[in-house]
Coordinates of C-alpha atoms in Angstrom, one line a residue:
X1 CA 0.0 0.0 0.0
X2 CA 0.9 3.3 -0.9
X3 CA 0.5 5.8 1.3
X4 CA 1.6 9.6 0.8
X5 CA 1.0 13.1 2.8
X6 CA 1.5 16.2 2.2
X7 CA 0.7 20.0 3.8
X8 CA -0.3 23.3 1.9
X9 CA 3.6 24.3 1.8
X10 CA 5.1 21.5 0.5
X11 CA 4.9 19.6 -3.2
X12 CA 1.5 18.2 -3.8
X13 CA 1.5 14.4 -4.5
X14 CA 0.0 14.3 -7.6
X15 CA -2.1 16.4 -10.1
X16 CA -5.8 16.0 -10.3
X17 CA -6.4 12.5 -11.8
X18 CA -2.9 12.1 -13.3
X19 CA -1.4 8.4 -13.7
X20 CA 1.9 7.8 -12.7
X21 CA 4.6 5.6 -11.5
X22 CA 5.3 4.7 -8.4
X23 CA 3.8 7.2 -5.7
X24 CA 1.5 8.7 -8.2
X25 CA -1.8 7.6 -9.0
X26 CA -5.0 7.4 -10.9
X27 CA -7.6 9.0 -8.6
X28 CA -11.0 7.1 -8.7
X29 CA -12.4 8.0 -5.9
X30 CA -12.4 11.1 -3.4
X31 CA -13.5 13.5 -0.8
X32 CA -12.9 16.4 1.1
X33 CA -13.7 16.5 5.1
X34 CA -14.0 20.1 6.2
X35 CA -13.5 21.5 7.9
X36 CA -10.8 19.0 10.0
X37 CA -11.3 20.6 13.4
X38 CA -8.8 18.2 15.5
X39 CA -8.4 15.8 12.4
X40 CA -4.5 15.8 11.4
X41 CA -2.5 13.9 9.0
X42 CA -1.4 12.0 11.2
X43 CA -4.5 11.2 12.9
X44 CA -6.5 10.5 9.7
X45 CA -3.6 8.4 8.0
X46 CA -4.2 5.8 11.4
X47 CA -7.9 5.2 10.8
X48 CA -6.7 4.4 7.1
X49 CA -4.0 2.3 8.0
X50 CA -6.6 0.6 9.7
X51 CA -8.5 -0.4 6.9
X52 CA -8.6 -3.0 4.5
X53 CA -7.4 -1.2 1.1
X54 CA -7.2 -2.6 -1.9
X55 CA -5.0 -0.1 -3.5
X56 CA -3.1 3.6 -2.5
X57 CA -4.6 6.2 -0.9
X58 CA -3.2 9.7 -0.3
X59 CA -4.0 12.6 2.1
X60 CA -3.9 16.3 1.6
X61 CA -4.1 19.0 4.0
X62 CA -6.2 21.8 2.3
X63 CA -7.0 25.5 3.4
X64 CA -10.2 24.5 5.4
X65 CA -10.1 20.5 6.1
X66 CA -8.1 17.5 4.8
X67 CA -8.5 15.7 1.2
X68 CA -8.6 11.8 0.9
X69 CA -7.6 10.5 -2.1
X70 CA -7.9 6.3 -3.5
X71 CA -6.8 4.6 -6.5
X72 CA -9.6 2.4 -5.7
X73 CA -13.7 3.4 -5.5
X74 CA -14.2 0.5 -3.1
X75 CA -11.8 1.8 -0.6
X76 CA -13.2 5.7 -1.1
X77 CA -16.7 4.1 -0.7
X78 CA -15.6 2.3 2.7
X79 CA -13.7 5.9 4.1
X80 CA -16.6 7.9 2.7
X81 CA -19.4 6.0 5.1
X82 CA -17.0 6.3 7.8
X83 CA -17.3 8.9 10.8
X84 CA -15.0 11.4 12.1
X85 CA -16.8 12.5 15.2
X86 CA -14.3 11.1 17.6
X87 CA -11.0 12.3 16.0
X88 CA -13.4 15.8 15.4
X89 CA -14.1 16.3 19.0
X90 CA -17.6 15.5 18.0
X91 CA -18.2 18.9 16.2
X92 CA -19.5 19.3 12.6
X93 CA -18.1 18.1 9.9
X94 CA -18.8 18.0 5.9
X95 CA -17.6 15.2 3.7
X96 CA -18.1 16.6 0.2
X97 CA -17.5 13.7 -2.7
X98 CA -15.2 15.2 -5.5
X99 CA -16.2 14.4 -8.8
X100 CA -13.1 12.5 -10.2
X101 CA -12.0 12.5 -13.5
X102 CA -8.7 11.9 -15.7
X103 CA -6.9 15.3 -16.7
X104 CA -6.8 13.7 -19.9
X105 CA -8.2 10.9 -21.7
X106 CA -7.0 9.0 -25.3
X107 CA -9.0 7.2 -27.5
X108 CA -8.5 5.0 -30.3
X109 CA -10.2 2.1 -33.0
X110 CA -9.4 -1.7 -33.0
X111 CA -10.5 -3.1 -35.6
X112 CA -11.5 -6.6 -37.0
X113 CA -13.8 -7.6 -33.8
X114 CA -16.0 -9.9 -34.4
X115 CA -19.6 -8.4 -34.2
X116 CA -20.5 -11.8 -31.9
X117 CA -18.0 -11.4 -29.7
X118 CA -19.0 -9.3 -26.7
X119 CA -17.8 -5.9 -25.7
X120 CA -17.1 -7.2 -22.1
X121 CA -14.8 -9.7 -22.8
X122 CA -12.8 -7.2 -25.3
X123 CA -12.7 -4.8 -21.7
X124 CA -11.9 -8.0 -19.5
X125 CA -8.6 -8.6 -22.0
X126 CA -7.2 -5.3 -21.1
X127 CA -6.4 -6.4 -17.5
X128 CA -2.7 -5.3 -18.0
X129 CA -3.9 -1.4 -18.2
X130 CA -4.8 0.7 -15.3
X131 CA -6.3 3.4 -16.8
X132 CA -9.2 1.9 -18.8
X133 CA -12.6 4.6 -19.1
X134 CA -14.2 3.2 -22.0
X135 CA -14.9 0.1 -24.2
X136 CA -17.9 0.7 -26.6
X137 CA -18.5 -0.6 -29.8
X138 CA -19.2 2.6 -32.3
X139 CA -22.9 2.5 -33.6
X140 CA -21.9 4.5 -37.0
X141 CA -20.2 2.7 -39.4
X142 CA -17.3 4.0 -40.8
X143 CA -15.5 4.7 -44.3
X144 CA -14.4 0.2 -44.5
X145 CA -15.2 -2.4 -46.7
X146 CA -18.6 -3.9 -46.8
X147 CA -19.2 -6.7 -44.0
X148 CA -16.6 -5.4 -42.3
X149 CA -17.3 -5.2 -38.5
X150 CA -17.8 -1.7 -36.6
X151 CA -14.1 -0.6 -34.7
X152 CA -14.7 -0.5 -31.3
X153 CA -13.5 2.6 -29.2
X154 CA -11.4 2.4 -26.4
X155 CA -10.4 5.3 -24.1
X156 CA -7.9 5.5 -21.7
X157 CA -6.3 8.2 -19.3
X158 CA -2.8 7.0 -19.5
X159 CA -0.4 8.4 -22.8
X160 CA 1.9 5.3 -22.4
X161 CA -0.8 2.8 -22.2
X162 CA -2.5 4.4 -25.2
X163 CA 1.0 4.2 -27.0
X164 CA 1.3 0.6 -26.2
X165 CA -2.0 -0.4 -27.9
X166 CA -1.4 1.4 -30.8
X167 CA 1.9 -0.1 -31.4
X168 CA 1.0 -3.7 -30.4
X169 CA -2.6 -3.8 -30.9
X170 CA -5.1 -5.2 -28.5
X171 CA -4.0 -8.2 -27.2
X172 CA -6.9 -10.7 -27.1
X173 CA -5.4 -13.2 -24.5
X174 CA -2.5 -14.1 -26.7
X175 CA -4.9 -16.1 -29.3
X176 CA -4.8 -12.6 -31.6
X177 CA -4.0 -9.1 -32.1
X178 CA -6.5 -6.7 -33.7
X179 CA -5.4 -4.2 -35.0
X180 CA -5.3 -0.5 -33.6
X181 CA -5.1 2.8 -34.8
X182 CA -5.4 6.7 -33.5
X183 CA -9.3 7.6 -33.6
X184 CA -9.7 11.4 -35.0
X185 CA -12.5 13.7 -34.6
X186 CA -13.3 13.6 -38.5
X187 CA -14.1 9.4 -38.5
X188 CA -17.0 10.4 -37.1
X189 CA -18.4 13.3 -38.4
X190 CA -21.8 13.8 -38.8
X191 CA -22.6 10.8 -36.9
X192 CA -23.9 10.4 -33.0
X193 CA -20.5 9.8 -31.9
X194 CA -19.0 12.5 -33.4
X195 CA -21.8 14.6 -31.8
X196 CA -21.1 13.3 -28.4
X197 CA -17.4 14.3 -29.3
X198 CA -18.4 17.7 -30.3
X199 CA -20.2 18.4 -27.0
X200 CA -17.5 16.8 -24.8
X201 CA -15.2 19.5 -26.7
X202 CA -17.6 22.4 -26.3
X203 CA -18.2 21.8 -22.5
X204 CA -14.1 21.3 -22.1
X205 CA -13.8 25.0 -23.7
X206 CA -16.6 26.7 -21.8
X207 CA -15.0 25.2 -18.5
X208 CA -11.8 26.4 -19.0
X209 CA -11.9 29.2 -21.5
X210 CA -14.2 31.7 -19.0
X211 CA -17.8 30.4 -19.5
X212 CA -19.3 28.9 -16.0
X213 CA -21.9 26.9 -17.5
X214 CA -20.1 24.3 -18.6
X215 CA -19.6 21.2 -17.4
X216 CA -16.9 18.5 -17.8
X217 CA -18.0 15.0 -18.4
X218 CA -17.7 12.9 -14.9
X219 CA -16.5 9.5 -15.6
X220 CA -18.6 6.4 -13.4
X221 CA -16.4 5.2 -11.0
X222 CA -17.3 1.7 -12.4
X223 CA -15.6 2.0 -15.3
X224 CA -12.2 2.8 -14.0
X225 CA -13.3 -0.7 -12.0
X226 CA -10.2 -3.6 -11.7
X227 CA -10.1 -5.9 -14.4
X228 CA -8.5 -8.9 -12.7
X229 CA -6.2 -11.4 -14.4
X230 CA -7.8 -14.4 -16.4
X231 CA -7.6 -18.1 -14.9
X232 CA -5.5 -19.9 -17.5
X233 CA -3.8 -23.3 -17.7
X234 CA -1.8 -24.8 -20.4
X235 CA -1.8 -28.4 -21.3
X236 CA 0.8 -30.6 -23.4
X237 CA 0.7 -33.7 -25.3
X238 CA 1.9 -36.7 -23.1
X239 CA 4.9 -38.3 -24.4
X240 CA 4.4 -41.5 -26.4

């Protein structure tokens, strides 16, 4: 377990919803308790310790209370329920749930999927990535030759894991490799994805270039979910 604190004058641990190695994260789950009354680092890195984590959590010492941070949403969900009267000297407290979401997010086509194979066992093969949002199988069919099967998108919110599926394809438990390849904004033109792009990219400018109405998409917590390793045994021939 990884377990990292910082105060208001030192480095902050990690950007919002940035993978990294080692003592960074992907932030899937969080909340901030304000404000912390008697609550210190210290103090709130004990109860955790406590716990039964699955993966890293981080704390953060804000201007008014303390920030909890998990790479997992079962462990923010098992902090979130928990109280702080006791460690608060029994005064009132606020947890407020932070929407998380990836600073960043890649997407990109693998083709040659067979239309009967199902969209959860194409997710369920990416159990070597950490940063999986989205597996979807695109509605619109694109500019390919007849009978060919619709791409289906995946997004990520990690550069080198994106990289990696581009330049090996998507591994379908070493029986294949479809094959991958950047998606851009003009494959889907005119269709419902590429409208659903087109918002996402309007909201992202309003939010950040001075409108307040916008609104950033918030990613479900269940599809940043673990994707465990698949049982597998190999058998050989007996010898004659």
């Amino acid at each position: 377990m990884s377990l990292m604190l910082s105060d208001m004058m030192g480095e902050n641990d990690d950007d919002n919803s940035e993978l990294s190695e080692h003592a960074r994260f992907l932030t899937k789950g969080a909340f901030l308790l304000t404000p912390s009354h008697d609550l210190s680092l210290d103090k709130a890195a004990n109860i955790c310790d406590k716990l039964n984590f699955r993966g890293s959590f981080s704390l953060t010492k804000t201007a008014t209370g303390i920030l909890f941070k998990f790479s997992e949403p079962e462990d923010f969900q098992q902090v979130f329920r928990k109280g702080f009267h006791k460690v608060t000297g029994g005064r009132l407290y606020r947890k407020v749930a932070i929407p998380c979401r990836p600073q960043k997010t890649f997407s990109l086509l693998v083709h040659e999927v067979p239309v009967d194979l199902p969209e959860d066992d194409i997710r369920a093969s990416l159990y070597r990535y950490n940063s999986v949002v989205e597996v979807t199988r695109l509605q619109t069919r694109l500019e390919q030759p007849p009978g060919t099967p619709n791409p289906i998108r995946i997004t990520v919110a990690s550069l080198e894991e994106y990289n990696t599926l581009l330049q090996q394809g998507l591994d379908f438990y070493g029986a294949t490799y479809f094959p991958t390849e950047p998606l851009k904004k003009d494959m889907l033109k005119g269709s419902k994805e590429g409208e659903k792009l087109d918002l996402l990219y309007s909201q992202y400018r309003n939010n950040y270039v001075g409108s307040s109405s916008g609104l950033l998409p918030v990613f479900d917590s269940a599809g940043f979910s673990r994707i465990p390793p698949p049982p597998s045994r190999t058998l050989k021939p007996a010898r004659s």
